[in-house]
């Protein structure tokens, strides 16, 4: 992959986190995503699953800020993301799983209230809420079911999420 292609990929990763499009990744991007997911799945914020989602979103934000917010202004600029988060996550992909797992675990609990694995259709709904274009969300959601059992477990989802965000610069 050439540098221009890598930069485009990183820009799209940044845009996925910058949920409100203000040019920064901040706490509100994570809490806003949690609020929209709760609304999509008709889950109240005060129930255990709602609280867990907000706690997971905060943990994800804190992890991202700890990795990339170099100037300490409680927001991550595109440049901080490219030079900080992406490099550090690329150098240590397990770190991404560490910071993403609480949020992902809570998202799955909200989208899969019976606890037997999220369906590709529910995963598609999650992705759409998080800003993934509908056609991409459909294809990606079905690809998440790597073992073909009709359900997506946390490990399958985390592996795919990490593969998307922890993008190697060279093949």
Coordinates of N, CA, C and O in Angstrom, one line a residue:
X1 N 0.8 -1.2 0.0 CA 0.0 0.0 0.0 C 0.9 1.2 0.0 O 1.8 1.3 0.8
X2 N 0.6 2.2 -0.9 CA 1.5 3.4 -1.0 C 1.0 4.4 0.1 O 0.0 4.2 0.7
X3 N 1.8 5.4 0.3 CA 1.6 6.4 1.4 C 0.2 7.1 1.2 O -0.5 7.4 2.2
X4 N -0.1 7.5 0.0 CA -1.3 8.2 -0.3 C -2.5 7.3 0.1 O -3.5 7.8 0.7
X5 N -2.5 6.0 -0.3 CA -3.6 5.1 0.0 C -3.7 4.9 1.5 O -4.8 4.9 2.1
X6 N -2.6 4.8 2.2 CA -2.5 4.7 3.6 C -3.2 5.9 4.3 O -4.0 5.8 5.2
X7 N -2.8 7.1 3.8 CA -3.3 8.3 4.4 C -4.9 8.4 4.2 O -5.6 8.8 5.1
X8 N -5.4 7.9 3.1 CA -6.8 7.9 2.8 C -7.5 7.0 3.8 O -8.5 7.3 4.4
X9 N -6.9 5.8 4.0 CA -7.5 4.9 5.0 C -7.5 5.5 6.4 O -8.5 5.3 7.1
X10 N -6.4 6.1 6.8 CA -6.4 6.7 8.1 C -7.4 7.8 8.2 O -8.1 7.9 9.3
X11 N -7.6 8.6 7.2 CA -8.6 9.7 7.2 C -10.0 9.1 7.4 O -10.8 9.6 8.2
X12 N -10.3 8.0 6.8 CA -11.6 7.4 6.9 C -11.7 6.8 8.4 O -12.8 6.8 8.9
X13 N -10.7 6.3 8.9 CA -10.7 5.8 10.3 C -11.0 6.9 11.3 O -11.8 6.8 12.2
X14 N -10.3 8.1 11.0 CA -10.5 9.2 11.9 C -12.0 9.7 11.8 O -12.7 9.9 12.8
X15 N -12.5 9.7 10.5 CA -13.9 10.2 10.3 C -14.9 9.2 11.0 O -15.9 9.7 11.5
X16 N -14.6 8.0 11.1 CA -15.5 7.0 11.8 C -15.5 7.3 13.3 O -16.6 7.2 13.9
X17 N -14.5 7.8 13.9 CA -14.5 8.1 15.3 C -15.1 9.5 15.5 O -15.7 9.8 16.5
X18 N -14.9 10.4 14.6 CA -15.4 11.8 14.7 C -16.9 11.8 14.3 O -17.2 12.3 13.2
X19 N -17.7 11.3 15.2 CA -19.1 11.0 14.9 C -19.9 12.3 14.6 O -20.8 12.3 13.8
X20 N -19.5 13.4 15.2 CA -20.2 14.7 15.0 C -19.6 15.5 13.9 O -20.2 16.6 13.5
X21 N -18.5 15.1 13.3 CA -17.9 15.8 12.2 C -17.3 17.2 12.5 O -17.1 18.0 11.6
X22 N -17.0 17.4 13.8 CA -16.4 18.7 14.1 C -14.9 18.8 13.9 O -14.3 19.8 14.2
X23 N -14.3 17.8 13.4 CA -12.8 17.8 13.1 C -12.0 17.3 14.3 O -10.8 17.3 14.2
X24 N -12.6 16.8 15.3 CA -11.9 16.3 16.5 C -12.6 15.0 17.0 O -13.8 14.9 16.9
X25 N -11.9 14.2 17.6 CA -12.5 13.0 18.3 C -12.5 13.5 19.8 O -11.5 13.9 20.3
X26 N -13.7 13.4 20.4 CA -13.8 13.8 21.8 C -14.8 13.0 22.5 O -15.4 12.1 21.9
X27 N -14.9 13.2 23.8 CA -15.8 12.4 24.6 C -17.2 12.4 24.1 O -17.9 11.4 24.1
X28 N -17.7 13.5 23.5 CA -19.1 13.6 23.0 C -19.3 12.7 21.8 O -20.4 12.2 21.6
X29 N -18.2 12.4 21.0 CA -18.4 11.4 19.9 C -18.7 10.0 20.5 O -19.5 9.3 19.9
X30 N -18.1 9.7 21.6 CA -18.3 8.4 22.2 C -19.7 8.3 22.9 O -20.4 7.4 22.8
X31 N -20.0 9.3 23.7 CA -21.3 9.3 24.4 C -22.4 9.5 23.5 O -23.5 8.9 23.7
X32 N -22.2 10.3 22.4 CA -23.3 10.4 21.4 C -23.6 9.1 20.7 O -24.7 8.8 20.4
X33 N -22.5 8.4 20.4 CA -22.7 7.1 19.7 C -23.5 6.1 20.7 O -24.4 5.4 20.2
X34 N -23.1 6.2 22.0 CA -23.8 5.3 22.9 C -25.3 5.7 23.0 O -26.2 4.8 22.9
X35 N -25.6 7.0 23.0 CA -27.0 7.4 23.1 C -27.8 7.0 21.8 O -28.9 6.5 21.9
X36 N -27.2 7.1 20.6 CA -27.9 6.7 19.4 C -28.1 5.2 19.4 O -29.1 4.7 18.9
X37 N -27.1 4.4 19.9 CA -27.3 3.0 19.9 C -28.4 2.6 20.9 O -29.2 1.7 20.5
X38 N -28.5 3.2 22.0 CA -29.6 2.9 23.0 C -30.9 3.2 22.3 O -31.9 2.4 22.5
X39 N -31.0 4.3 21.6 CA -32.3 4.7 21.0 C -32.6 3.7 19.9 O -33.8 3.2 19.8
X40 N -31.6 3.3 19.1 CA -31.9 2.3 18.0 C -32.4 1.0 18.5 O -33.3 0.4 17.9
X41 N -31.9 0.6 19.7 CA -32.3 -0.7 20.2 C -33.3 -0.6 21.4 O -33.5 -1.5 22.2
X42 N -33.9 0.6 21.5 CA -35.0 0.8 22.5 C -34.5 0.4 23.9 O -35.3 -0.3 24.6
X43 N -33.4 0.8 24.3 CA -32.8 0.5 25.6 C -32.7 1.8 26.4 O -32.1 2.8 25.9
X44 N -33.1 1.7 27.6 CA -33.1 3.0 28.4 C -31.6 3.2 29.0 O -31.0 2.2 29.3
X45 N -31.2 4.4 29.0 CA -29.9 4.7 29.5 C -29.7 4.3 31.0 O -28.5 4.0 31.4
X46 N -30.7 4.2 31.8 CA -30.5 3.9 33.2 C -30.6 2.4 33.5 O -30.3 2.0 34.7
X47 N -30.9 1.6 32.6 CA -30.9 0.1 32.8 C -29.4 -0.3 32.9 O -28.5 0.4 32.5
X48 N -29.2 -1.6 33.3 CA -27.8 -2.1 33.4 C -27.1 -2.0 32.1 O -26.0 -1.7 32.0
X49 N -27.8 -2.5 31.0 CA -27.1 -2.5 29.7 C -26.9 -1.1 29.2 O -25.8 -0.8 28.6
X50 N -27.8 -0.1 29.5 CA -27.5 1.3 29.1 C -26.4 1.9 29.8 O -25.5 2.5 29.2
X51 N -26.3 1.6 31.1 CA -25.2 2.1 31.9 C -23.9 1.5 31.5 O -22.9 2.2 31.4
X52 N -23.9 0.2 31.2 CA -22.7 -0.5 30.7 C -22.2 0.1 29.4 O -21.0 0.3 29.2
X53 N -23.1 0.5 28.5 CA -22.7 1.1 27.3 C -22.1 2.5 27.5 O -21.0 2.7 26.9
X54 N -22.6 3.3 28.3 CA -22.0 4.6 28.6 C -20.6 4.4 29.3 O -19.7 5.1 29.0
X55 N -20.5 3.5 30.2 CA -19.3 3.2 30.8 C -18.2 2.7 29.8 O -17.1 3.1 29.8
X56 N -18.7 1.8 28.9 CA -17.8 1.3 27.9 C -17.4 2.4 26.9 O -16.2 2.5 26.5
X57 N -18.3 3.3 26.6 CA -18.0 4.4 25.7 C -16.9 5.3 26.4 O -16.0 5.8 25.7
X58 N -17.1 5.6 27.7 CA -16.2 6.4 28.4 C -14.8 5.8 28.5 O -13.8 6.4 28.3
X59 N -14.8 4.5 28.7 CA -13.5 3.7 28.7 C -12.8 3.8 27.4 O -11.6 4.0 27.3
X60 N -13.6 3.7 26.3 CA -13.0 3.7 25.0 C -12.4 5.1 24.7 O -11.3 5.3 24.2
X61 N -13.2 6.2 25.1 CA -12.7 7.5 25.0 C -11.4 7.7 25.8 O -10.4 8.3 25.3
X62 N -11.4 7.3 27.0 CA -10.2 7.5 27.9 C -9.0 6.7 27.3 O -7.9 7.3 27.3
X63 N -9.2 5.6 26.8 CA -8.1 4.8 26.1 C -7.6 5.6 24.9 O -6.4 5.7 24.7
X64 N -8.5 6.1 24.1 CA -8.1 6.9 22.9 C -7.4 8.1 23.3 O -6.3 8.4 22.8
X65 N -7.9 8.8 24.3 CA -7.3 10.1 24.7 C -5.9 9.8 25.3 O -4.9 10.5 25.1
X66 N -5.8 8.7 26.1 CA -4.5 8.4 26.7 C -3.4 8.0 25.6 O -2.3 8.3 25.9
X67 N -3.9 7.5 24.5 CA -2.9 7.2 23.5 C -2.6 8.4 22.6 O -1.5 8.6 22.2
X68 N -3.6 9.2 22.3 CA -3.4 10.2 21.2 C -3.5 11.7 21.6 O -3.0 12.5 20.8
X69 N -4.1 12.0 22.7 CA -4.3 13.4 23.1 C -3.0 14.0 23.6 O -2.8 14.2 24.8
X70 N -2.1 14.3 22.7 CA -0.8 14.7 23.1 C -0.8 16.1 23.8 O 0.0 16.2 24.8
X71 N -1.6 17.0 23.4 CA -1.6 18.3 24.1 C -2.5 18.4 25.3 O -2.6 19.5 25.9
X72 N -3.2 17.4 25.6 CA -4.1 17.3 26.8 C -5.3 18.2 26.8 O -5.9 18.5 27.8
X73 N -5.8 18.6 25.6 CA -7.0 19.4 25.5 C -8.3 18.7 25.4 O -9.3 19.2 25.2
X74 N -8.3 17.4 25.8 CA -9.5 16.5 25.8 C -10.1 16.4 24.5 O -11.4 16.2 24.4
X75 N -9.4 16.4 23.4 CA -9.8 16.1 22.1 C -8.6 15.7 21.3 O -7.5 16.1 21.5
X76 N -8.9 14.9 20.3 CA -7.9 14.3 19.4 C -8.1 14.9 18.0 O -9.1 14.6 17.4
X77 N -7.1 15.6 17.6 CA -7.1 16.2 16.2 C -6.8 15.1 15.2 O -6.3 14.0 15.6
X78 N -7.0 15.3 14.0 CA -6.7 14.4 12.9 C -5.2 14.1 13.0 O -4.7 13.0 12.9
X79 N -4.4 15.1 13.2 CA -2.9 15.0 13.2 C -2.5 14.1 14.4 O -1.7 13.2 14.3
X80 N -3.1 14.4 15.6 CA -2.8 13.6 16.8 C -3.2 12.1 16.5 O -2.5 11.2 16.9
X81 N -4.3 11.9 15.8 CA -4.8 10.6 15.5 C -3.8 9.8 14.6 O -3.4 8.7 14.9
X82 N -3.4 10.5 13.6 CA -2.5 9.9 12.6 C -1.1 9.6 13.3 O -0.6 8.5 13.2
X83 N -0.6 10.6 14.0 CA 0.8 10.4 14.5 C 0.8 9.6 15.8 O 1.7 8.9 16.1
X84 N -0.3 9.7 16.6 CA -0.3 9.1 17.9 C -1.0 7.8 17.9 O -0.4 6.7 18.0
X85 N -2.3 7.8 17.8 CA -3.1 6.6 17.9 C -2.8 5.6 16.9 O -2.5 4.4 17.2
X86 N -2.7 5.9 15.7 CA -2.5 5.0 14.6 C -1.2 4.3 14.8 O -1.1 3.1 14.7
X87 N -0.1 5.1 15.0 CA 1.2 4.5 15.1 C 1.3 3.6 16.3 O 1.7 2.4 16.3
X88 N 0.8 4.1 17.5 CA 0.8 3.3 18.7 C 0.0 2.0 18.6 O 0.3 1.0 19.1
X89 N -1.2 2.1 18.0 CA -2.1 1.0 17.8 C -1.5 0.0 16.8 O -1.6 -1.2 17.0
X90 N -0.9 0.5 15.8 CA -0.3 -0.4 14.8 C 0.9 -1.1 15.4 O 1.1 -2.3 15.1
X91 N 1.7 -0.4 16.2 CA 2.8 -1.1 16.9 C 2.4 -2.1 18.0 O 3.1 -3.0 18.3
X92 N 1.2 -1.9 18.5 CA 0.7 -2.8 19.5 C -0.8 -3.1 19.3 O -1.7 -2.5 20.0
X93 N -1.2 -3.9 18.4 CA -2.6 -4.1 18.1 C -3.4 -4.6 19.3 O -4.6 -4.4 19.3
X94 N -2.8 -5.3 20.2 CA -3.5 -5.8 21.4 C -4.0 -4.6 22.2 O -5.0 -4.7 22.9
X95 N -3.3 -3.5 22.2 CA -3.8 -2.3 22.9 C -5.1 -1.8 22.4 O -5.9 -1.4 23.2
X96 N -5.4 -1.9 21.1 CA -6.7 -1.5 20.6 C -7.8 -2.4 21.2 O -8.8 -1.9 21.6
X97 N -7.5 -3.7 21.2 CA -8.5 -4.6 21.8 C -8.8 -4.3 23.3 O -9.9 -4.3 23.7
X98 N -7.7 -3.9 24.0 CA -7.9 -3.5 25.4 C -8.8 -2.3 25.6 O -9.6 -2.3 26.5
X99 N -8.6 -1.3 24.7 CA -9.4 -0.1 24.9 C -10.8 -0.2 24.3 O -11.7 0.4 24.7
X100 N -11.0 -1.1 23.3 CA -12.3 -1.2 22.6 C -13.2 -2.2 23.3 O -14.4 -2.1 23.1
X101 N -12.6 -3.2 23.9 CA -13.4 -4.4 24.4 C -14.6 -3.9 25.3 O -15.7 -4.4 25.1
X102 N -14.4 -3.1 26.3 CA -15.6 -2.7 27.2 C -16.7 -2.1 26.4 O -17.9 -2.5 26.6
X103 N -16.4 -1.3 25.4 CA -17.5 -0.7 24.6 C -18.1 -1.7 23.7 O -19.3 -1.9 23.7
X104 N -17.3 -2.5 23.0 CA -17.8 -3.5 22.2 C -18.7 -4.6 22.9 O -19.8 -5.0 22.5
X105 N -18.2 -5.0 24.1 CA -19.0 -5.9 24.9 C -20.4 -5.3 25.3 O -21.4 -6.0 25.2
X106 N -20.4 -4.0 25.6 CA -21.7 -3.4 25.9 C -22.6 -3.2 24.7 O -23.8 -3.4 24.8
X107 N -22.0 -2.9 23.6 CA -22.7 -2.8 22.3 C -23.4 -4.1 22.0 O -24.6 -4.2 21.7
X108 N -22.7 -5.2 22.1 CA -23.2 -6.5 21.8 C -24.4 -6.8 22.8 O -25.4 -7.4 22.4
X109 N -24.2 -6.5 24.1 CA -25.3 -6.7 25.1 C -26.5 -6.0 24.7 O -27.6 -6.5 24.9
X110 N -26.4 -4.7 24.2 CA -27.5 -3.9 23.8 C -28.2 -4.5 22.6 O -29.4 -4.6 22.5
X111 N -27.4 -4.9 21.6 CA -27.9 -5.4 20.3 C -28.3 -6.9 20.4 O -29.0 -7.4 19.5
X112 N -27.9 -7.6 21.4 CA -28.2 -9.0 21.6 C -28.7 -9.3 23.0 O -28.0 -9.9 23.8
X113 N -29.9 -8.9 23.3 CA -30.4 -9.0 24.7 C -30.5 -10.4 25.2 O -30.5 -10.7 26.4
X114 N -30.6 -11.4 24.3 CA -30.7 -12.8 24.8 C -29.4 -13.5 25.0 O -29.3 -14.6 25.5
X115 N -28.3 -12.8 24.6 CA -27.0 -13.2 24.9 C -26.4 -14.4 24.1 O -25.4 -15.0 24.5
X116 N -27.0 -14.7 23.0 CA -26.5 -15.9 22.2 C -25.7 -15.5 21.0 O -25.4 -16.3 20.1
X117 N -25.3 -14.2 20.9 CA -24.5 -13.7 19.8 C -25.3 -12.8 19.0 O -26.5 -13.0 18.7
X118 N -24.7 -11.7 18.5 CA -25.4 -10.7 17.7 C -25.6 -11.3 16.3 O -24.8 -11.9 15.8
X119 N -26.8 -11.0 15.8 CA -27.1 -11.4 14.4 C -26.4 -10.5 13.4 O -26.2 -9.3 13.8
X120 N -26.1 -10.9 12.2 CA -25.6 -10.0 11.2 C -26.6 -8.8 11.0 O -26.1 -7.7 10.8
X121 N -27.9 -9.0 11.1 CA -28.8 -7.9 10.9 C -28.7 -6.9 12.0 O -28.7 -5.7 11.7
X122 N -28.5 -7.3 13.2 CA -28.3 -6.4 14.3 C -27.0 -5.7 14.2 O -26.9 -4.5 14.5
X123 N -26.0 -6.4 13.8 CA -24.6 -5.8 13.6 C -24.7 -4.7 12.5 O -24.1 -3.7 12.6
X124 N -25.5 -5.0 11.5 CA -25.7 -4.0 10.4 C -26.4 -2.7 11.0 O -26.0 -1.6 10.7
X125 N -27.4 -2.9 11.9 CA -28.0 -1.8 12.5 C -27.0 -1.0 13.3 O -27.0 0.3 13.3
X126 N -26.2 -1.6 14.1 CA -25.2 -1.0 14.9 C -24.3 -0.1 14.0 O -24.0 1.0 14.2
X127 N -23.8 -0.7 12.9 CA -22.9 0.0 12.0 C -23.5 1.2 11.4 O -22.9 2.2 11.3
X128 N -24.8 1.1 11.0 CA -25.5 2.2 10.4 C -25.6 3.4 11.4 O -25.4 4.5 11.1
X129 N -25.9 3.0 12.6 CA -26.0 4.0 13.7 C -24.7 4.7 13.9 O -24.6 5.9 14.1
X130 N -23.6 4.0 13.7 CA -22.3 4.6 13.9 C -21.7 5.2 12.6 O -20.6 5.7 12.6
X131 N -22.6 5.4 11.6 CA -22.2 6.1 10.4 C -21.7 5.4 9.2 O -21.2 6.0 8.3
X132 N -21.7 4.1 9.3 CA -21.3 3.3 8.2 C -22.3 3.3 7.1 O -23.5 3.1 7.4
X133 N -22.0 3.6 5.8 CA -23.0 3.6 4.8 C -23.8 2.3 4.7 O -23.2 1.2 4.9
X134 N -25.1 2.3 4.4 CA -25.9 1.1 4.5 C -25.4 0.0 3.6 O -25.4 -1.2 4.1
X135 N -24.9 0.2 2.4 CA -24.4 -0.9 1.6 C -23.1 -1.5 2.2 O -23.0 -2.7 2.1
X136 N -22.3 -0.7 2.7 CA -21.1 -1.2 3.4 C -21.4 -1.9 4.7 O -20.8 -3.0 4.9
X137 N -22.4 -1.4 5.4 CA -22.8 -2.0 6.7 C -23.3 -3.4 6.4 O -23.0 -4.4 7.2
X138 N -24.1 -3.6 5.4 CA -24.7 -4.9 5.1 C -23.6 -5.9 4.8 O -23.6 -7.0 5.4
X139 N -22.7 -5.6 3.9 CA -21.6 -6.5 3.5 C -20.7 -6.8 4.7 O -20.4 -8.0 5.0
X140 N -20.3 -5.8 5.4 CA -19.4 -5.9 6.6 C -20.1 -6.8 7.7 O -19.4 -7.7 8.3
X141 N -21.3 -6.5 8.0 CA -22.0 -7.3 9.0 C -22.1 -8.8 8.7 O -21.8 -9.6 9.6
X142 N -22.3 -9.1 7.5 CA -22.4 -10.5 7.2 C -21.0 -11.2 7.2 O -20.8 -12.3 7.5
X143 N -20.0 -10.4 6.8 CA -18.6 -10.9 6.9 C -18.1 -11.1 8.3 O -17.2 -11.9 8.5
X144 N -18.7 -10.5 9.3 CA -18.3 -10.7 10.7 C -18.6 -12.1 11.2 O -17.9 -12.6 12.1
X145 N -19.5 -12.7 10.6 CA -19.9 -14.1 11.0 C -18.9 -15.1 10.4 O -19.2 -15.8 9.4
X146 N -17.7 -15.1 10.9 CA -16.6 -15.8 10.3 C -16.8 -17.4 10.3 O -16.3 -18.1 9.5
X147 N -17.5 -17.8 11.3 CA -17.7 -19.3 11.4 C -19.0 -19.8 10.8 O -19.3 -21.0 10.8
X148 N -19.8 -18.8 10.2 CA -21.0 -19.2 9.5 C -22.2 -19.7 10.3 O -23.1 -20.3 9.8
X149 N -22.2 -19.4 11.6 CA -23.2 -20.0 12.5 C -24.4 -19.0 12.6 O -25.4 -19.3 13.4
X150 N -24.4 -17.9 11.9 CA -25.5 -17.0 12.0 C -25.5 -16.0 13.1 O -26.4 -15.2 13.3
X151 N -24.4 -16.1 13.9 CA -24.2 -15.2 15.1 C -22.8 -14.7 15.1 O -21.9 -15.4 14.6
X152 N -22.6 -13.5 15.6 CA -21.3 -12.9 15.7 C -21.0 -12.8 17.2 O -21.7 -12.1 18.0
X153 N -19.9 -13.4 17.6 CA -19.6 -13.3 19.1 C -18.6 -12.2 19.3 O -18.1 -11.6 18.3
X154 N -18.3 -11.9 20.5 CA -17.5 -10.7 20.8 C -16.1 -10.9 20.2 O -15.5 -9.9 19.7
X155 N -15.5 -12.0 20.2 CA -14.2 -12.2 19.7 C -14.1 -12.0 18.2 O -13.2 -11.4 17.6
X156 N -15.2 -12.5 17.5 CA -15.2 -12.2 16.0 C -15.3 -10.7 15.7 O -14.7 -10.2 14.8
X157 N -16.2 -10.0 16.5 CA -16.4 -8.6 16.3 C -15.1 -7.8 16.6 O -14.7 -6.9 15.9
X158 N -14.5 -8.2 17.7 CA -13.3 -7.5 18.2 C -12.2 -7.6 17.2 O -11.4 -6.7 16.8
X159 N -12.0 -8.9 16.7 CA -11.0 -9.1 15.7 C -11.2 -8.3 14.4 O -10.2 -7.7 13.9
X160 N -12.4 -8.2 14.0 CA -12.7 -7.4 12.8 C -12.5 -5.9 13.0 O -12.0 -5.2 12.2
X161 N -13.0 -5.5 14.2 CA -12.8 -4.0 14.5 C -11.3 -3.7 14.6 O -10.9 -2.6 14.0
X162 N -10.5 -4.5 15.2 CA -9.1 -4.2 15.3 C -8.5 -4.3 13.9 O -7.6 -3.4 13.6
X163 N -8.8 -5.2 13.1 CA -8.3 -5.3 11.8 C -8.6 -4.0 10.9 O -7.8 -3.6 10.2
X164 N -9.8 -3.5 11.1 CA -10.1 -2.3 10.4 C -9.4 -1.1 10.9 O -8.8 -0.3 10.1
X165 N -9.3 -0.9 12.2 CA -8.6 0.3 12.8 C -7.1 0.2 12.9 O -6.4 1.2 12.8
X166 N -6.6 -1.0 13.1 CA -5.1 -1.1 13.2 C -4.6 -1.5 11.8 O -4.4 -2.6 11.5
X167 N -4.5 -0.5 11.0 CA -4.2 -0.7 9.5 C -2.7 -0.6 9.3 O -2.1 0.4 9.6
X168 N -2.1 -1.7 8.8 CA -0.7 -1.6 8.5 C -0.4 -0.7 7.3 O -1.2 -0.6 6.4
X169 N 0.7 0.0 7.4 CA 1.1 0.9 6.3 C 1.5 0.2 5.1 O 1.2 0.6 4.0
X170 N 2.2 -0.9 5.3 CA 2.7 -1.7 4.2 C 2.2 -3.1 4.3 O 1.9 -3.6 5.4
X171 N 1.9 -3.8 3.1 CA 1.4 -5.1 3.2 C 2.3 -6.1 3.8 O 3.5 -5.9 4.0

